Amino acid sequence: MVYSENILICIAVPLVIAILFTAKGTRSFLFSFVMGMVTCLISAYISGFLRFVMNVETEEMAVFYSPLIEEALKLLPLLFYMFVFIPDSSKLYTAALGIGLGFATFENCCYILSSTSPGLGYVLIRGMAVGIMHLVCALFLAIGLDMAKRLRGVMVPGLFGALTLSAGFHGLYNLLVSEPGIPAIIGYLLPILNVAVLYYPYEKKIRNGLVY
Amino acid sequence: MIDPLTLGLNIVQVSALVFSIAMIVRWLRNRGNSVVLGFLLYAYVCILISDIYWNAMLILKPELRIPFAASEIADMGAFLFLAAMLGEIFRNYRLKLGWETVLTAIHGVISVVFWTAWAGEWFKNIIGGIPFIYYLFIVVWSSKKIQAFTKTEKIWIAVGIYVLNVLQGIGLLVSSLTDIMNYISYVIIGIGFALLGAKTYRTIRKAFREESSELARKALALSLITLVWTQNGMYMSNEPFYSIEDVGFTVCVLLILYSVFAIHKNSPDDEAEWGMI
């Protein structure tokens, strides 16, 4: 039996100590990475609790409810960071990437440790698909927050729009990968295709450090 | 299980959305960043996610009950992004209530009541109804601000919408009249779509020909009103009429795309401001 809390402590403690010895930019990235892992654990608690209370199957939970819970929880630390520290855009994107990566890393660690000796193919798929999917969802959230921050007039639709976009994308991924065969393959390819859509139009700006 | 007509029409819609997304991405890459196009891009990605999710659900898990699916969440996102786009384009226009906006809010509430009565799920319809009412409000407000319609046209649209509500209400209350009320509704929806679509198409062509920023904005407001009309019709319809009206939705996706391109082409000053993001 592997407890998720033990994995979190093992990974997070050295990272938290490392925060003391790092420069400002790296520090915020490391902190958001740890926050991403904590968010993953809390969302697992909430999903588990709701599954018990609502008496729904694991599959139904994964396809319908988990995406919304996970994305809403990823949004919360970002909202706190945005409203309390009022960071510039590039810091906001760094924080979002950290949260997405932390979430994906922790989820992957738990899955891999809970299954007995997974094959290389499975490990690669988890890294390429789930890992990138959480990254893409966090980027969607950051884009929405950034837009909302710059354009006060459209703050509410921008914020909720970003949440629904990331939850919708996450839900579609979960639905596709829940069926083996062609749907799962399409699901695994979806995150990397979205990376292309997010990167290609803004390539020049990203290279110049302006993010979006 | 999904029927071939629905699947075929959905493939057409997905193709139109992929084409639109590719056009926006190309524009963003070649002409620089624009928050308006960014909002449109995310709205179309939301609609695409919703379409793919819905079809995948019908094909892969037809037996599973859909309580609050990602397709509905993505639809809400599309409403919010479209409203945000309009809010940004018309940000210099003052927000003022009028009889049109009041009637819109009432219609929004009636729609939520109908959805709840038809589907029997109140929670998701109330949650989904909030962004829908906001979106309706912004669309009607912007069309009023740009004077997209004459007074007579506005009255006809309002009458059309409320007649549809009355017909659907009668159909809901008197089950023996449901079919006949639905058929009359489909005819009204079809006529309304044809008239609004033709007016929008003419305005877009004129906006490109005369290179007028005002006409381009008018075309956008018109194309969104056409979209709202079509969506209203779709939510009221059963298969196969739902799928047929989906064709109208696809046409609206393209009309909105070309209206936004016309605005960008004809408003270089505004484009510079929108590129700030």
Short mmCIF file of C-alpha atoms in Angstrom, two decimals:
data_model
loop_
_atom_site.label_atom_id
_atom_site.label_comp_id
_atom_site.label_asym_id
_atom_site.label_seq_id
_atom_site.Cartn_x
_atom_site.Cartn_y
_atom_site.Cartn_z
CA MET A 1 0.00 0.00 0.00
CA VAL A 2 1.48 3.33 -1.05
CA TYR A 3 0.21 6.42 0.72
CA SER A 4 0.10 9.57 -1.42
CA GLU A 5 1.00 11.72 1.60
CA ASN A 6 4.30 9.82 2.01
CA ILE A 7 5.21 10.45 -1.63
CA LEU A 8 4.36 14.12 -1.23
CA ILE A 9 6.56 14.48 1.85
CA CYS A 10 9.50 12.69 0.18
CA ILE A 11 9.39 14.92 -2.90
CA ALA A 12 8.32 18.20 -1.33
CA VAL A 13 10.68 18.42 1.66
CA PRO A 14 13.94 18.73 -0.37
CA LEU A 15 12.21 21.19 -2.71
CA VAL A 16 11.05 23.34 0.21
CA ILE A 17 14.59 23.34 1.65
CA ALA A 18 15.98 24.20 -1.80
CA ILE A 19 13.70 27.27 -1.91
CA LEU A 20 15.91 28.84 0.82
CA PHE A 21 19.00 28.71 -1.39
CA THR A 22 17.58 29.82 -4.73
CA ALA A 23 17.18 33.17 -6.46
CA LYS A 24 13.82 34.95 -6.61
CA GLY A 25 12.61 33.67 -10.01
CA THR A 26 13.57 30.08 -9.33
CA ARG A 27 12.11 30.33 -5.83
CA SER A 28 8.64 31.21 -7.11
CA PHE A 29 8.82 28.36 -9.65
CA LEU A 30 9.85 25.84 -6.97
CA PHE A 31 7.15 27.10 -4.63
CA SER A 32 4.45 26.83 -7.30
CA PHE A 33 5.72 23.33 -8.17
CA VAL A 34 5.21 22.26 -4.54
CA MET A 35 1.80 23.98 -4.56
CA GLY A 36 0.89 21.96 -7.67
CA MET A 37 1.66 18.73 -5.81
CA VAL A 38 -0.35 19.83 -2.76
CA THR A 39 -3.24 20.80 -5.07
CA CYS A 40 -3.14 17.32 -6.61
CA LEU A 41 -3.40 15.69 -3.19
CA ILE A 42 -6.28 17.95 -2.09
CA SER A 43 -8.18 17.33 -5.34
CA ALA A 44 -7.75 13.56 -4.81
CA TYR A 45 -9.23 13.96 -1.30
CA ILE A 46 -12.20 15.98 -2.61
CA SER A 47 -12.83 13.62 -5.54
CA GLY A 48 -12.73 10.63 -3.18
CA PHE A 49 -15.07 12.33 -0.72
CA LEU A 50 -17.57 13.30 -3.45
CA ARG A 51 -17.46 9.80 -4.96
CA PHE A 52 -18.43 8.43 -1.56
CA VAL A 53 -21.12 11.06 -0.86
CA MET A 54 -22.67 11.03 -4.34
CA ASN A 55 -22.29 7.27 -4.71
CA VAL A 56 -20.93 7.39 -8.26
CA GLU A 57 -18.69 4.94 -10.11
CA THR A 58 -14.95 5.66 -10.51
CA GLU A 59 -15.39 5.97 -14.29
CA GLU A 60 -18.26 8.46 -13.97
CA MET A 61 -16.21 10.45 -11.46
CA ALA A 62 -13.18 10.57 -13.78
CA VAL A 63 -15.18 11.55 -16.86
CA PHE A 64 -17.62 14.06 -15.37
CA TYR A 65 -16.52 15.48 -12.00
CA SER A 66 -12.73 15.16 -11.52
CA PRO A 67 -11.79 17.55 -14.38
CA LEU A 68 -13.83 20.39 -12.89
CA ILE A 69 -12.58 19.75 -9.35
CA GLU A 70 -8.92 19.53 -10.42
CA GLU A 71 -9.01 22.61 -12.63
CA ALA A 72 -10.89 24.69 -10.05
CA LEU A 73 -8.29 23.73 -7.44
CA LYS A 74 -5.43 24.60 -9.82
CA LEU A 75 -7.04 27.99 -10.38
CA LEU A 76 -7.30 28.86 -6.68
CA PRO A 77 -3.55 29.27 -5.90
CA LEU A 78 -3.14 31.18 -9.15
CA LEU A 79 -5.99 33.53 -8.22
CA PHE A 80 -4.44 34.07 -4.78
CA TYR A 81 -1.05 34.81 -6.37
CA MET A 82 -2.60 37.18 -8.90
CA PHE A 83 -4.67 39.21 -6.46
CA VAL A 84 -2.29 39.27 -3.49
CA PHE A 85 1.14 39.62 -5.13
CA ILE A 86 -0.02 41.31 -8.39
CA PRO A 87 2.74 39.66 -10.48
CA ASP A 88 3.62 40.62 -14.05
CA SER A 89 2.55 38.34 -16.88
CA SER A 90 5.74 36.34 -17.16
CA LYS A 91 5.71 35.54 -13.40
CA LEU A 92 2.07 34.49 -13.64
CA TYR A 93 2.86 32.08 -16.48
CA THR A 94 5.85 30.71 -14.55
CA ALA A 95 3.61 30.08 -11.54
CA ALA A 96 0.97 28.40 -13.72
CA LEU A 97 3.60 26.17 -15.36
CA GLY A 98 4.95 25.26 -11.92
CA ILE A 99 1.49 24.32 -10.64
CA GLY A 100 0.73 22.29 -13.78
CA LEU A 101 4.06 20.47 -13.65
CA GLY A 102 3.84 19.83 -9.90
CA PHE A 103 0.33 18.44 -10.31
CA ALA A 104 1.35 16.19 -13.21
CA THR A 105 4.55 14.99 -11.50
CA PHE A 106 2.78 14.06 -8.28
CA GLU A 107 -0.08 12.31 -10.09
CA ASN A 108 2.39 10.35 -12.25
CA CYS A 109 4.47 9.35 -9.22
CA CYS A 110 1.39 8.04 -7.40
CA TYR A 111 0.12 6.10 -10.44
CA ILE A 112 3.47 4.55 -11.24
CA LEU A 113 4.22 3.57 -7.65
CA SER A 114 0.76 2.09 -7.19
CA SER A 115 1.00 -0.15 -10.29
CA THR A 116 3.41 -3.06 -10.27
CA SER A 117 6.41 -2.64 -12.62
CA PRO A 118 4.83 -0.64 -15.46
CA GLY A 119 6.32 -1.08 -18.97
CA LEU A 120 8.31 1.59 -20.75
CA GLY A 121 5.41 2.25 -23.14
CA TYR A 122 3.03 2.97 -20.27
CA VAL A 123 5.55 5.25 -18.59
CA LEU A 124 6.17 7.18 -21.82
CA ILE A 125 2.43 7.59 -22.45
CA ARG A 126 1.86 8.87 -18.93
CA GLY A 127 4.66 11.37 -19.31
CA MET A 128 3.73 12.54 -22.81
CA ALA A 129 -0.03 12.57 -22.35
CA VAL A 130 -1.06 13.20 -18.73
CA GLY A 131 2.00 15.32 -17.97
CA ILE A 132 1.46 17.58 -20.95
CA MET A 133 -2.31 17.65 -20.44
CA HIS A 134 -1.92 19.21 -16.97
CA LEU A 135 0.59 21.66 -18.40
CA VAL A 136 -1.81 22.70 -21.19
CA CYS A 137 -4.69 23.11 -18.73
CA ALA A 138 -2.52 25.28 -16.46
CA LEU A 139 -1.54 27.37 -19.49
CA PHE A 140 -5.22 27.86 -20.40
CA LEU A 141 -5.81 29.10 -16.85
CA ALA A 142 -2.81 31.44 -17.01
CA ILE A 143 -3.93 32.91 -20.34
CA GLY A 144 -7.40 33.60 -18.92
CA LEU A 145 -5.97 35.16 -15.75
CA ASP A 146 -3.54 37.27 -17.72
CA MET A 147 -6.31 38.54 -19.99
CA ALA A 148 -8.53 39.21 -16.98
CA LYS A 149 -5.71 41.11 -15.26
CA ARG A 150 -5.03 43.34 -18.25
CA LEU A 151 -8.62 43.90 -19.31
CA ARG A 152 -10.58 44.71 -16.17
CA GLY A 153 -13.81 45.06 -18.14
CA VAL A 154 -13.82 41.39 -19.09
CA MET A 155 -12.35 40.01 -15.86
CA VAL A 156 -15.26 37.75 -14.87
CA PRO A 157 -15.90 36.18 -18.31
CA GLY A 158 -12.14 35.82 -18.85
CA LEU A 159 -11.65 34.01 -15.54
CA PHE A 160 -14.61 31.66 -15.80
CA GLY A 161 -14.01 31.17 -19.52
CA ALA A 162 -10.46 29.98 -18.79
CA LEU A 163 -11.72 27.62 -16.07
CA THR A 164 -14.38 26.12 -18.34
CA LEU A 165 -11.92 25.79 -21.23
CA SER A 166 -9.38 23.91 -19.13
CA ALA A 167 -12.07 21.76 -17.45
CA GLY A 168 -13.62 20.98 -20.86
CA PHE A 169 -10.28 19.99 -22.33
CA HIS A 170 -9.43 17.87 -19.28
CA GLY A 171 -12.86 16.17 -19.42
CA LEU A 172 -12.44 15.37 -23.12
CA TYR A 173 -9.02 13.86 -22.46
CA ASN A 174 -10.34 11.73 -19.59
CA LEU A 175 -13.28 10.52 -21.70
CA LEU A 176 -11.12 9.53 -24.67
CA VAL A 177 -8.43 7.71 -22.69
CA SER A 178 -11.05 5.79 -20.69
CA GLU A 179 -11.83 3.73 -23.83
CA PRO A 180 -8.98 1.53 -25.12
CA GLY A 181 -8.05 1.52 -28.81
CA ILE A 182 -8.37 4.41 -31.25
CA PRO A 183 -10.17 6.79 -28.81
CA ALA A 184 -7.32 6.37 -26.30
CA ILE A 185 -4.69 7.05 -28.99
CA ILE A 186 -6.55 10.24 -30.03
CA GLY A 187 -6.73 11.20 -26.36
CA TYR A 188 -2.99 10.69 -25.89
CA LEU A 189 -2.24 12.85 -28.94
CA LEU A 190 -4.61 15.64 -27.91
CA PRO A 191 -2.31 17.40 -25.37
CA ILE A 192 0.66 17.55 -27.74
CA LEU A 193 -1.60 18.94 -30.52
CA ASN A 194 -2.79 21.61 -28.11
CA VAL A 195 0.79 22.50 -27.26
CA ALA A 196 1.28 23.19 -30.98
CA VAL A 197 -1.86 25.39 -31.11
CA LEU A 198 -0.70 27.33 -28.04
CA TYR A 199 2.93 27.66 -29.13
CA TYR A 200 2.76 28.26 -32.89
CA PRO A 201 0.92 31.63 -33.06
CA TYR A 202 2.93 33.15 -30.20
CA GLU A 203 6.35 31.62 -30.98
CA LYS A 204 8.14 34.95 -31.54
CA LYS A 205 6.76 36.50 -28.36
CA ILE A 206 7.61 33.47 -26.23
CA ARG A 207 11.17 33.49 -27.56
CA ASN A 208 11.49 37.15 -26.64
CA GLY A 209 10.40 36.35 -23.09
CA LEU A 210 7.02 38.09 -23.37
CA VAL A 211 5.07 34.84 -23.04
CA TYR A 212 1.62 35.77 -24.51
CA MET B 1 -26.16 5.53 -30.31
CA ILE B 2 -25.37 8.35 -32.73
CA ASP B 3 -27.25 8.37 -36.05
CA PRO B 4 -25.39 8.91 -39.36
CA LEU B 5 -27.10 12.29 -40.10
CA THR B 6 -26.01 13.75 -36.74
CA LEU B 7 -22.50 12.34 -37.11
CA GLY B 8 -22.14 13.67 -40.68
CA LEU B 9 -23.36 17.16 -39.78
CA ASN B 10 -21.13 17.21 -36.71
CA ILE B 11 -18.11 16.31 -38.85
CA VAL B 12 -18.98 19.29 -41.09
CA GLN B 13 -19.18 21.53 -38.02
CA VAL B 14 -15.89 20.24 -36.60
CA SER B 15 -14.24 20.84 -40.00
CA ALA B 16 -15.58 24.44 -40.07
CA LEU B 17 -14.27 25.01 -36.55
CA VAL B 18 -10.84 23.55 -37.36
CA PHE B 19 -10.71 25.77 -40.47
CA SER B 20 -11.69 28.84 -38.41
CA ILE B 21 -9.13 28.05 -35.70
CA ALA B 22 -6.42 27.60 -38.36
CA MET B 23 -7.37 30.96 -39.94
CA ILE B 24 -7.22 32.74 -36.57
CA VAL B 25 -3.88 31.13 -35.69
CA ARG B 26 -2.48 32.17 -39.10
CA TRP B 27 -3.74 35.72 -38.60
CA LEU B 28 -2.25 35.89 -35.10
CA ARG B 29 1.08 34.64 -36.37
CA ASN B 30 1.30 36.94 -39.39
CA ARG B 31 -0.37 40.10 -38.08
CA GLY B 32 0.63 40.05 -34.41
CA ASN B 33 -1.26 39.51 -31.22
CA SER B 34 -4.87 40.58 -30.72
CA VAL B 35 -6.98 40.09 -27.64
CA VAL B 36 -10.20 40.08 -29.68
CA LEU B 37 -8.95 37.27 -31.90
CA GLY B 38 -7.59 35.55 -28.79
CA PHE B 39 -11.08 35.50 -27.25
CA LEU B 40 -12.57 34.23 -30.51
CA LEU B 41 -9.90 31.53 -30.72
CA TYR B 42 -10.68 30.30 -27.20
CA ALA B 43 -14.44 30.44 -27.86
CA TYR B 44 -13.98 28.27 -30.96
CA VAL B 45 -11.68 25.86 -29.10
CA CYS B 46 -14.42 25.55 -26.45
CA ILE B 47 -17.07 24.79 -29.12
CA LEU B 48 -14.71 22.27 -30.73
CA ILE B 49 -14.09 20.54 -27.39
CA SER B 50 -17.83 20.48 -26.73
CA ASP B 51 -18.57 18.96 -30.16
CA ILE B 52 -15.88 16.29 -29.94
CA TYR B 53 -16.82 15.43 -26.36
CA TRP B 54 -20.53 15.11 -27.18
CA ASN B 55 -19.90 12.86 -30.19
CA ALA B 56 -17.29 10.80 -28.35
CA MET B 57 -19.78 10.37 -25.49
CA LEU B 58 -22.53 9.18 -27.85
CA ILE B 59 -20.18 6.77 -29.63
CA LEU B 60 -18.15 5.45 -26.68
CA LYS B 61 -20.48 5.51 -23.70
CA PRO B 62 -24.09 5.81 -24.90
CA GLU B 63 -25.31 4.00 -21.78
CA LEU B 64 -23.75 6.47 -19.32
CA ARG B 65 -26.01 9.15 -17.80
CA ILE B 66 -24.58 12.62 -18.46
CA PRO B 67 -25.00 14.71 -15.27
CA PHE B 68 -22.73 17.73 -15.83
CA ALA B 69 -20.48 16.96 -18.72
CA ALA B 70 -17.39 18.69 -20.08
CA SER B 71 -19.38 19.56 -23.23
CA GLU B 72 -21.76 21.73 -21.19
CA ILE B 73 -18.86 23.27 -19.28
CA ALA B 74 -17.12 24.04 -22.58
CA ASP B 75 -20.35 25.57 -23.96
CA MET B 76 -20.39 27.93 -20.97
CA GLY B 77 -16.78 28.83 -21.77
CA ALA B 78 -17.75 29.62 -25.38
CA PHE B 79 -20.58 31.93 -24.18
CA LEU B 80 -18.21 33.73 -21.82
CA PHE B 81 -15.42 34.15 -24.36
CA LEU B 82 -17.81 35.43 -27.04
CA ALA B 83 -19.28 37.88 -24.52
CA ALA B 84 -15.75 38.97 -23.52
CA MET B 85 -14.86 39.51 -27.17
CA LEU B 86 -17.94 41.68 -27.72
CA GLY B 87 -17.31 43.52 -24.46
CA GLU B 88 -13.81 44.40 -25.68
CA ILE B 89 -14.92 45.49 -29.15
CA PHE B 90 -17.74 47.66 -27.79
CA ARG B 91 -15.92 48.86 -24.67
CA ASN B 92 -16.19 52.53 -25.70
CA TYR B 93 -19.98 52.31 -25.83
CA ARG B 94 -21.85 53.13 -22.62
CA LEU B 95 -23.82 50.35 -20.96
CA LYS B 96 -27.43 51.45 -20.73
CA LEU B 97 -30.55 49.39 -20.07
CA GLY B 98 -33.44 49.52 -22.52
CA TRP B 99 -36.59 47.53 -23.26
CA GLU B 100 -34.54 45.17 -25.46
CA THR B 101 -32.16 44.22 -22.66
CA VAL B 102 -34.99 43.76 -20.15
CA LEU B 103 -36.86 41.47 -22.58
CA THR B 104 -33.60 39.58 -23.18
CA ALA B 105 -33.11 38.93 -19.46
CA ILE B 106 -36.74 37.70 -19.17
CA HIS B 107 -36.25 35.46 -22.21
CA GLY B 108 -33.05 34.07 -20.63
CA VAL B 109 -34.93 33.13 -17.46
CA ILE B 110 -37.77 31.55 -19.51
CA SER B 111 -35.16 29.50 -21.42
CA VAL B 112 -33.69 28.15 -18.18
CA VAL B 113 -37.19 27.21 -16.99
CA PHE B 114 -37.81 25.35 -20.27
CA TRP B 115 -34.47 23.51 -20.16
CA THR B 116 -35.21 22.40 -16.61
CA ALA B 117 -38.70 21.25 -17.56
CA TRP B 118 -37.46 19.32 -20.61
CA ALA B 119 -34.35 17.75 -19.08
CA GLY B 120 -35.48 17.52 -15.45
CA GLU B 121 -32.05 18.65 -14.20
CA TRP B 122 -32.30 21.98 -12.40
CA PHE B 123 -28.76 22.34 -11.03
CA LYS B 124 -26.81 22.22 -14.26
CA ASN B 125 -29.40 24.30 -16.11
CA ILE B 126 -29.32 27.10 -13.54
CA ILE B 127 -25.50 27.06 -13.45
CA GLY B 128 -25.37 26.96 -17.28
CA GLY B 129 -28.11 29.57 -17.55
CA ILE B 130 -26.09 32.30 -15.81
CA PRO B 131 -23.38 32.63 -18.51
CA PHE B 132 -26.06 32.13 -21.19
CA ILE B 133 -28.14 35.07 -19.89
CA TYR B 134 -25.00 37.23 -19.59
CA TYR B 135 -24.02 36.34 -23.16
CA LEU B 136 -27.54 37.09 -24.46
CA PHE B 137 -27.48 40.41 -22.65
CA ILE B 138 -24.10 41.46 -24.12
CA VAL B 139 -25.11 40.38 -27.65
CA VAL B 140 -28.37 42.33 -27.56
CA TRP B 141 -26.74 45.34 -25.90
CA SER B 142 -23.99 45.52 -28.55
CA SER B 143 -26.46 45.16 -31.42
CA LYS B 144 -28.47 47.99 -29.89
CA LYS B 145 -25.39 50.20 -29.48
CA ILE B 146 -24.27 49.73 -33.09
CA GLN B 147 -27.89 50.08 -34.34
CA ALA B 148 -27.73 46.78 -36.20
CA PHE B 149 -31.52 46.71 -36.66
CA THR B 150 -34.25 49.19 -37.47
CA LYS B 151 -36.99 49.61 -34.86
CA THR B 152 -39.43 47.46 -36.91
CA GLU B 153 -36.84 44.67 -37.23
CA LYS B 154 -36.19 44.72 -33.48
CA ILE B 155 -39.93 44.42 -32.78
CA TRP B 156 -40.22 41.48 -35.22
CA ILE B 157 -37.30 39.66 -33.59
CA ALA B 158 -38.75 40.19 -30.10
CA VAL B 159 -42.19 39.02 -31.31
CA GLY B 160 -40.59 35.97 -32.96
CA ILE B 161 -38.69 34.98 -29.82
CA TYR B 162 -41.72 35.40 -27.54
CA VAL B 163 -44.06 33.60 -29.96
CA LEU B 164 -41.60 30.69 -29.87
CA ASN B 165 -41.66 30.80 -26.07
CA VAL B 166 -45.48 30.77 -26.02
CA LEU B 167 -45.63 27.87 -28.53
CA GLN B 168 -43.13 25.85 -26.52
CA GLY B 169 -45.00 26.67 -23.31
CA ILE B 170 -48.29 25.40 -24.80
CA GLY B 171 -46.47 22.29 -26.07
CA LEU B 172 -45.12 21.67 -22.61
CA LEU B 173 -48.46 22.09 -20.84
CA VAL B 174 -50.73 20.32 -23.36
CA SER B 175 -48.98 17.13 -24.45
CA SER B 176 -51.46 16.46 -27.31
CA LEU B 177 -50.38 19.76 -28.91
CA THR B 178 -46.61 19.26 -28.48
CA ASP B 179 -45.92 18.01 -32.02
CA ILE B 180 -47.92 20.69 -33.82
CA MET B 181 -46.39 23.45 -31.63
CA ASN B 182 -42.91 22.06 -32.39
CA TYR B 183 -43.53 22.05 -36.15
CA ILE B 184 -44.80 25.65 -36.11
CA SER B 185 -41.70 26.57 -34.07
CA TYR B 186 -39.37 24.92 -36.61
CA VAL B 187 -40.94 26.95 -39.42
CA ILE B 188 -40.51 30.23 -37.47
CA ILE B 189 -36.92 29.32 -36.55
CA GLY B 190 -36.12 28.49 -40.20
CA ILE B 191 -37.61 31.74 -41.56
CA GLY B 192 -35.86 33.79 -38.87
CA PHE B 193 -32.51 32.16 -39.59
CA ALA B 194 -32.84 32.72 -43.35
CA LEU B 195 -33.69 36.43 -42.93
CA LEU B 196 -31.04 37.13 -40.28
CA GLY B 197 -28.40 35.11 -42.12
CA ALA B 198 -29.05 36.95 -45.40
CA LYS B 199 -28.88 40.37 -43.69
CA THR B 200 -25.62 39.40 -41.93
CA TYR B 201 -24.03 38.09 -45.15
CA ARG B 202 -24.97 41.28 -47.03
CA THR B 203 -23.53 43.45 -44.25
CA ILE B 204 -20.24 41.50 -44.16
CA ARG B 205 -19.84 41.87 -47.93
CA LYS B 206 -20.60 45.58 -47.72
CA ALA B 207 -18.12 45.98 -44.82
CA PHE B 208 -15.31 44.42 -46.86
CA ARG B 209 -16.26 46.39 -50.01
CA GLU B 210 -16.56 49.79 -48.32
CA GLU B 211 -13.77 49.09 -45.78
CA SER B 212 -16.02 50.50 -43.07
CA SER B 213 -15.23 49.81 -39.43
CA GLU B 214 -18.81 50.69 -38.40
CA LEU B 215 -20.31 48.20 -40.89
CA ALA B 216 -17.89 45.50 -39.75
CA ARG B 217 -19.03 45.98 -36.14
CA LYS B 218 -22.63 45.89 -37.30
CA ALA B 219 -21.91 42.63 -39.16
CA LEU B 220 -20.45 41.11 -36.00
CA ALA B 221 -23.47 42.11 -33.91
CA LEU B 222 -25.76 40.69 -36.61
CA SER B 223 -23.85 37.42 -36.89
CA LEU B 224 -24.03 36.96 -33.11
CA ILE B 225 -27.75 37.69 -33.08
CA THR B 226 -28.13 35.05 -35.84
CA LEU B 227 -26.10 32.65 -33.69
CA VAL B 228 -28.28 33.36 -30.65
CA TRP B 229 -31.43 32.79 -32.73
CA THR B 230 -30.04 29.47 -34.02
CA GLN B 231 -28.94 28.33 -30.54
CA ASN B 232 -32.38 29.15 -29.16
CA GLY B 233 -33.92 27.10 -31.93
CA MET B 234 -31.53 24.21 -31.32
CA TYR B 235 -32.27 24.07 -27.61
CA MET B 236 -36.01 23.90 -28.43
CA SER B 237 -35.69 21.17 -31.07
CA ASN B 238 -35.66 17.40 -31.16
CA GLU B 239 -33.72 15.25 -33.61
CA PRO B 240 -33.46 15.43 -36.62
CA PHE B 241 -34.31 19.16 -36.50
CA TYR B 242 -31.60 19.76 -33.90
CA SER B 243 -28.97 18.45 -36.33
CA ILE B 244 -30.44 20.46 -39.22
CA GLU B 245 -30.24 23.64 -37.14
CA ASP B 246 -26.67 22.68 -36.32
CA VAL B 247 -25.93 23.52 -39.97
CA GLY B 248 -27.14 27.05 -39.22
CA PHE B 249 -24.79 27.10 -36.23
CA THR B 250 -21.88 26.14 -38.50
CA VAL B 251 -22.80 28.97 -40.90
CA CYS B 252 -22.82 31.40 -37.94
CA VAL B 253 -19.33 30.25 -36.88
CA LEU B 254 -18.03 31.30 -40.30
CA LEU B 255 -20.06 34.55 -40.35
CA ILE B 256 -18.59 35.57 -36.97
CA LEU B 257 -15.07 34.74 -38.15
CA TYR B 258 -15.35 36.92 -41.26
CA SER B 259 -17.01 39.75 -39.31
CA VAL B 260 -14.08 39.81 -36.84
CA PHE B 261 -11.60 39.74 -39.73
CA ALA B 262 -13.49 42.67 -41.31
CA ILE B 263 -13.26 44.61 -38.02
CA HIS B 264 -9.51 44.00 -37.81
CA LYS B 265 -8.97 44.91 -41.45
CA ASN B 266 -11.05 48.09 -41.28
CA SER B 267 -9.99 49.35 -37.83
CA PRO B 268 -6.18 49.68 -37.78
CA ASP B 269 -6.26 52.03 -34.77
CA ASP B 270 -8.35 49.67 -32.65
CA GLU B 271 -6.26 46.73 -33.82
CA ALA B 272 -3.18 48.41 -32.37
CA GLU B 273 -4.99 48.78 -29.04
CA TRP B 274 -6.24 45.18 -29.05
CA GLY B 275 -2.71 44.00 -29.76
CA MET B 276 -1.63 45.18 -26.31
CA ILE B 277 -2.30 41.85 -24.67
#
